[in-house]
mmCIF file of C-alpha atoms in Angstrom:
data_model
loop_
_atom_site.group_PDB
_atom_site.id
_atom_site.type_symbol
_atom_site.label_atom_id
_atom_site.label_comp_id
_atom_site.label_asym_id
_atom_site.label_seq_id
_atom_site.Cartn_x
_atom_site.Cartn_y
_atom_site.Cartn_z
ATOM 1 C CA UNK A 1 -30.262 44.665 115.010
ATOM 2 C CA UNK A 2 -29.133 42.350 112.018
ATOM 3 C CA UNK A 3 -31.546 40.102 109.903
ATOM 4 C CA UNK A 4 -30.742 37.052 108.059
ATOM 5 C CA UNK A 5 -32.746 35.176 105.206
ATOM 6 C CA UNK A 6 -33.567 31.720 106.088
ATOM 7 C CA UNK A 7 -31.825 29.581 103.864
ATOM 8 C CA UNK A 8 -32.199 25.723 103.239
ATOM 9 C CA UNK A 9 -29.455 23.293 104.290
ATOM 10 C CA UNK A 10 -27.794 23.757 100.893
ATOM 11 C CA UNK A 11 -27.384 27.479 101.413
ATOM 12 C CA UNK A 12 -30.170 28.439 99.017
ATOM 13 C CA UNK A 13 -32.730 31.190 100.567
ATOM 14 C CA UNK A 14 -36.121 29.831 101.430
ATOM 15 C CA UNK A 15 -39.309 31.148 100.336
ATOM 16 C CA UNK A 16 -41.338 33.020 103.340
ATOM 17 C CA UNK A 17 -44.621 31.927 103.377
ATOM 18 C CA UNK A 18 -46.018 35.223 102.757
ATOM 19 C CA UNK A 19 -44.410 35.427 99.740
ATOM 20 C CA UNK A 20 -45.749 32.185 98.485
ATOM 21 C CA UNK A 21 -49.271 33.319 99.570
ATOM 22 C CA UNK A 22 -48.950 36.547 97.543
ATOM 23 C CA UNK A 23 -47.868 34.687 94.578
ATOM 24 C CA UNK A 24 -50.750 32.294 94.675
ATOM 25 C CA UNK A 25 -53.111 35.049 94.938
ATOM 26 C CA UNK A 26 -51.358 36.736 92.097
ATOM 27 C CA UNK A 27 -51.688 33.650 90.053
ATOM 28 C CA UNK A 28 -55.516 33.334 90.516
ATOM 29 C CA UNK A 29 -55.671 36.749 90.019
ATOM 30 C CA UNK A 30 -54.103 36.651 86.715
ATOM 31 C CA UNK A 31 -56.432 33.363 85.889
ATOM 32 C CA UNK A 32 -59.686 35.298 86.651
ATOM 33 C CA UNK A 33 -58.819 38.236 84.874
ATOM 34 C CA UNK A 34 -57.869 36.236 81.750
ATOM 35 C CA UNK A 35 -61.111 34.356 82.224
ATOM 36 C CA UNK A 36 -62.853 37.537 82.261
ATOM 37 C CA UNK A 37 -61.316 39.040 79.271
ATOM 38 C CA UNK A 38 -61.728 35.712 76.924
ATOM 39 C CA UNK A 39 -65.242 36.138 77.752
ATOM 40 C CA UNK A 40 -65.654 39.978 77.400
ATOM 41 C CA UNK A 41 -64.146 40.252 74.033
ATOM 42 C CA UNK A 42 -66.236 37.412 72.687
ATOM 43 C CA UNK A 43 -69.208 39.141 74.057
ATOM 44 C CA UNK A 44 -67.892 42.602 72.787
ATOM 45 C CA UNK A 45 -67.435 41.212 69.090
ATOM 46 C CA UNK A 46 -70.953 40.341 68.702
ATOM 47 C CA UNK A 47 -72.719 43.263 71.088
ATOM 48 C CA UNK A 48 -70.245 45.828 71.366
ATOM 49 C CA UNK A 49 -68.371 47.062 74.383
ATOM 50 C CA UNK A 50 -71.010 49.138 75.774
ATOM 51 C CA UNK A 51 -72.975 46.117 76.249
ATOM 52 C CA UNK A 52 -70.615 44.605 78.524
ATOM 53 C CA UNK A 53 -71.568 44.555 82.167
ATOM 54 C CA UNK A 54 -69.671 42.960 85.273
ATOM 55 C CA UNK A 55 -72.957 41.432 86.445
ATOM 56 C CA UNK A 56 -73.634 39.273 83.265
ATOM 57 C CA UNK A 57 -70.009 38.437 82.882
ATOM 58 C CA UNK A 58 -70.003 37.462 86.488
ATOM 59 C CA UNK A 59 -73.206 35.122 86.167
ATOM 60 C CA UNK A 60 -71.436 32.944 83.550
ATOM 61 C CA UNK A 61 -67.946 33.045 85.423
ATOM 62 C CA UNK A 62 -66.606 32.036 88.784
ATOM 63 C CA UNK A 63 -65.865 35.454 89.806
ATOM 64 C CA UNK A 64 -68.225 37.434 91.342
ATOM 65 C CA UNK A 65 -69.395 41.055 90.520
ATOM 66 C CA UNK A 66 -67.090 42.916 93.203
ATOM 67 C CA UNK A 67 -64.217 40.461 92.240
ATOM 68 C CA UNK A 68 -64.261 41.527 88.509
ATOM 69 C CA UNK A 69 -64.781 45.482 89.875
ATOM 70 C CA UNK A 70 -61.679 44.902 91.920
ATOM 71 C CA UNK A 71 -59.603 43.491 88.681
ATOM 72 C CA UNK A 72 -60.807 46.159 86.601
ATOM 73 C CA UNK A 73 -62.127 49.263 88.666
ATOM 74 C CA UNK A 74 -65.060 49.708 86.687
ATOM 75 C CA UNK A 75 -66.747 49.147 83.431
ATOM 76 C CA UNK A 76 -64.235 51.496 81.604
ATOM 77 C CA UNK A 77 -61.417 49.641 82.992
ATOM 78 C CA UNK A 78 -62.843 46.513 81.753
ATOM 79 C CA UNK A 79 -63.647 47.936 78.165
ATOM 80 C CA UNK A 80 -59.888 49.130 77.872
ATOM 81 C CA UNK A 81 -58.493 45.936 79.128
ATOM 82 C CA UNK A 82 -60.994 44.299 76.649
ATOM 83 C CA UNK A 83 -59.286 46.273 73.607
ATOM 84 C CA UNK A 84 -55.615 45.551 74.759
ATOM 85 C CA UNK A 85 -56.624 41.763 75.194
ATOM 86 C CA UNK A 86 -58.172 41.582 71.424
ATOM 87 C CA UNK A 87 -55.113 43.277 70.075
ATOM 88 C CA UNK A 88 -53.087 40.768 71.930
ATOM 89 C CA UNK A 89 -55.163 37.892 70.000
ATOM 90 C CA UNK A 90 -55.273 39.882 66.906
ATOM 91 C CA UNK A 91 -51.619 39.805 66.998
ATOM 92 C CA UNK A 92 -51.178 36.328 67.558
ATOM 93 C CA UNK A 93 -53.668 35.234 64.848
ATOM 94 C CA UNK A 94 -52.632 37.859 61.939
ATOM 95 C CA UNK A 95 -49.401 39.466 62.683
ATOM 96 C CA UNK A 96 -47.178 36.901 64.136
ATOM 97 C CA UNK A 97 -47.804 34.054 61.326
ATOM 98 C CA UNK A 98 -47.395 36.799 58.712
ATOM 99 C CA UNK A 99 -43.677 37.584 59.938
ATOM 100 C CA UNK A 100 -43.056 34.131 58.420
ATOM 101 C CA UNK A 101 -42.874 36.056 55.143
ATOM 102 C CA UNK A 102 -40.248 38.438 54.147
ATOM 103 C CA UNK A 103 -40.575 42.017 54.955
ATOM 104 C CA UNK A 104 -42.393 44.234 51.986
ATOM 105 C CA UNK A 105 -44.729 42.607 49.490
ATOM 106 C CA UNK A 106 -44.625 38.992 50.594
ATOM 107 C CA UNK A 107 -45.236 40.314 54.419
ATOM 108 C CA UNK A 108 -48.172 42.701 53.251
ATOM 109 C CA UNK A 109 -49.895 39.727 51.296
ATOM 110 C CA UNK A 110 -49.361 37.253 54.078
ATOM 111 C CA UNK A 111 -51.056 40.154 56.355
ATOM 112 C CA UNK A 112 -54.168 40.205 53.948
ATOM 113 C CA UNK A 113 -54.055 36.573 53.700
ATOM 114 C CA UNK A 114 -54.146 35.950 57.412
ATOM 115 C CA UNK A 115 -56.531 38.907 58.201
ATOM 116 C CA UNK A 116 -59.136 37.176 55.954
ATOM 117 C CA UNK A 117 -58.582 33.793 57.769
ATOM 118 C CA UNK A 118 -58.755 35.358 61.242
ATOM 119 C CA UNK A 119 -62.211 36.717 60.175
ATOM 120 C CA UNK A 120 -63.501 33.745 58.317
ATOM 121 C CA UNK A 121 -62.504 31.373 61.252
ATOM 122 C CA UNK A 122 -63.890 33.560 63.677
ATOM 123 C CA UNK A 123 -61.359 34.077 66.006
ATOM 124 C CA UNK A 124 -64.091 36.241 67.759
ATOM 125 C CA UNK A 125 -67.722 35.178 67.666
ATOM 126 C CA UNK A 126 -68.747 38.569 66.191
ATOM 127 C CA UNK A 127 -66.312 38.304 63.300
ATOM 128 C CA UNK A 128 -63.340 41.003 63.590
ATOM 129 C CA UNK A 129 -63.792 42.419 66.994
ATOM 130 C CA UNK A 130 -62.202 45.788 65.561
ATOM 131 C CA UNK A 131 -64.721 46.120 62.990
ATOM 132 C CA UNK A 132 -67.434 45.956 65.586
ATOM 133 C CA UNK A 133 -65.970 48.483 68.178
ATOM 134 C CA UNK A 134 -65.051 50.852 65.419
ATOM 135 C CA UNK A 135 -68.616 51.554 64.237
ATOM 136 C CA UNK A 136 -69.548 51.537 67.888
ATOM 137 C CA UNK A 137 -67.309 54.125 69.085
ATOM 138 C CA UNK A 138 -66.727 56.094 65.895
ATOM 139 C CA UNK A 139 -68.841 59.479 67.021
ATOM 140 C CA UNK A 140 -68.149 58.964 70.789
ATOM 141 C CA UNK A 141 -65.152 60.525 73.077
ATOM 142 C CA UNK A 142 -63.058 59.262 75.627
ATOM 143 C CA UNK A 143 -60.333 56.881 76.773
ATOM 144 C CA UNK A 144 -62.147 53.746 75.020
ATOM 145 C CA UNK A 145 -62.408 55.577 71.713
ATOM 146 C CA UNK A 146 -58.789 56.488 71.982
ATOM 147 C CA UNK A 147 -58.065 52.968 72.311
ATOM 148 C CA UNK A 148 -60.039 51.759 69.669
ATOM 149 C CA UNK A 149 -58.597 54.480 67.311
ATOM 150 C CA UNK A 150 -54.921 53.581 68.456
ATOM 151 C CA UNK A 151 -55.321 50.001 67.495
ATOM 152 C CA UNK A 152 -56.787 50.842 63.844
ATOM 153 C CA UNK A 153 -53.864 53.311 63.193
ATOM 154 C CA UNK A 154 -51.364 50.932 64.248
ATOM 155 C CA UNK A 155 -52.969 48.152 62.034
ATOM 156 C CA UNK A 156 -53.057 50.583 59.007
ATOM 157 C CA UNK A 157 -49.663 51.982 59.885
ATOM 158 C CA UNK A 158 -48.209 48.582 59.752
ATOM 159 C CA UNK A 159 -49.884 47.956 56.122
ATOM 160 C CA UNK A 160 -48.567 51.015 55.067
ATOM 161 C CA UNK A 161 -44.742 50.354 56.370
ATOM 162 C CA UNK A 162 -44.723 46.953 54.336
ATOM 163 C CA UNK A 163 -46.169 48.797 51.229
ATOM 164 C CA UNK A 164 -43.264 51.458 51.591
ATOM 165 C CA UNK A 165 -40.785 48.554 51.870
ATOM 166 C CA UNK A 166 -42.397 46.748 48.899
ATOM 167 C CA UNK A 167 -41.906 49.998 46.859
ATOM 168 C CA UNK A 168 -38.397 50.559 47.948
ATOM 169 C CA UNK A 169 -37.684 46.956 46.692
ATOM 170 C CA UNK A 170 -39.079 47.663 43.504
ATOM 171 C CA UNK A 171 -41.887 45.238 44.478
ATOM 172 C CA UNK A 172 -44.724 48.009 43.776
ATOM 173 C CA UNK A 173 -44.349 50.816 41.510
ATOM 174 C CA UNK A 174 -42.412 53.963 42.574
ATOM 175 C CA UNK A 175 -45.270 55.928 42.214
ATOM 176 C CA UNK A 176 -47.552 53.853 44.389
ATOM 177 C CA UNK A 177 -49.615 55.810 46.919
ATOM 178 C CA UNK A 178 -49.030 53.701 49.822
ATOM 179 C CA UNK A 179 -51.656 55.423 52.137
ATOM 180 C CA UNK A 180 -54.379 54.631 49.298
ATOM 181 C CA UNK A 181 -53.324 51.375 48.981
ATOM 182 C CA UNK A 182 -53.536 50.566 53.021
ATOM 183 C CA UNK A 183 -57.139 52.229 52.978
ATOM 184 C CA UNK A 184 -57.986 49.914 50.031
ATOM 185 C CA UNK A 185 -56.865 46.838 51.630
ATOM 186 C CA UNK A 186 -58.823 47.676 54.624
ATOM 187 C CA UNK A 187 -61.853 48.642 53.074
ATOM 188 C CA UNK A 188 -62.126 45.113 51.059
ATOM 189 C CA UNK A 189 -61.380 43.480 54.367
ATOM 190 C CA UNK A 190 -63.927 45.136 56.267
ATOM 191 C CA UNK A 191 -66.313 44.453 53.627
ATOM 192 C CA UNK A 192 -65.546 40.834 53.797
ATOM 193 C CA UNK A 193 -65.951 40.481 57.475
ATOM 194 C CA UNK A 194 -69.446 42.480 57.108
ATOM 195 C CA UNK A 195 -70.797 40.605 54.279
ATOM 196 C CA UNK A 196 -70.010 36.984 55.868
ATOM 197 C CA UNK A 197 -71.933 38.091 58.658
ATOM 198 C CA UNK A 198 -75.070 39.830 57.223
ATOM 199 C CA UNK A 199 -75.410 37.522 54.472
ATOM 200 C CA UNK A 200 -73.734 34.449 55.466
ATOM 201 C CA UNK A 201 -71.716 34.241 52.526
ATOM 202 C CA UNK A 202 -68.209 32.703 52.918
ATOM 203 C CA UNK A 203 -67.192 33.641 49.149
ATOM 204 C CA UNK A 204 -66.804 37.235 50.223
ATOM 205 C CA UNK A 205 -63.412 36.380 51.648
ATOM 206 C CA UNK A 206 -62.331 35.169 48.350
ATOM 207 C CA UNK A 207 -63.633 38.146 46.464
ATOM 208 C CA UNK A 208 -62.075 40.383 48.958
ATOM 209 C CA UNK A 209 -58.672 38.518 48.473
ATOM 210 C CA UNK A 210 -58.989 38.824 44.632
ATOM 211 C CA UNK A 211 -59.926 42.497 45.009
ATOM 212 C CA UNK A 212 -56.818 43.145 47.075
ATOM 213 C CA UNK A 213 -54.373 41.085 44.474
ATOM 214 C CA UNK A 214 -55.935 43.142 41.674
ATOM 215 C CA UNK A 215 -54.683 46.489 43.573
ATOM 216 C CA UNK A 216 -51.418 44.868 44.161
ATOM 217 C CA UNK A 217 -51.058 43.677 40.634
ATOM 218 C CA UNK A 218 -52.509 47.132 39.258
ATOM 219 C CA UNK A 219 -49.308 48.746 40.926
ATOM 220 C CA UNK A 220 -46.776 46.321 39.584
ATOM 221 C CA UNK A 221 -46.825 43.302 42.043
ATOM 222 C CA UNK A 222 -45.669 40.293 40.239
ATOM 223 C CA UNK A 223 -48.517 37.419 40.072
ATOM 224 C CA UNK A 224 -45.714 34.878 40.512
ATOM 225 C CA UNK A 225 -44.454 36.505 43.742
ATOM 226 C CA UNK A 226 -48.256 36.775 44.976
ATOM 227 C CA UNK A 227 -48.684 32.989 43.824
ATOM 228 C CA UNK A 228 -45.883 32.090 45.861
ATOM 229 C CA UNK A 229 -47.088 33.307 49.163
#
């Protein structure tokens, strides 16, 4: 017995009603998943990932508790998905805009300024999402901590990479310790994020930028090149 694919009068295959229904369910599922995660990352940036509950999210969304469980398979699945969603948002807010700058010193300085802007304008309600969850999970074990650690290492490695490129291009001194520089940049930005939240002091971002700029200039960065950025 042979089967034939239904076609239209023009000879193009028609869509089976079952396929259309499946596509519709997939679109609705993706929309629900995005709505849950958009709310989850904002909540977690303020109260942490452990404070997330399926019930509290369902109470504010057109998705019931069992529906959220079906989407994520439980609380840990939700937490892991929230970390990944926050990473995507971080890349969109910080990394992608900085890619307009040339690799090396210009990109490194652009990343610093974009990070400062990301925290300052509260892409996440609680400031930097990753700063919140790093403190929350620093003494814990498990898959969620591993995901948080990976996000942290990826960010610092990206900073380190462009510091290395800057050294290779002669934009920073040849003896620059790029690990130390990445550490200093991260520490200064985190301090600005924390100070802005605790003290309500927006000026801490300018202080952090001045401190990072000082570190770069102390390692041979041309002030004019930083001004151009």
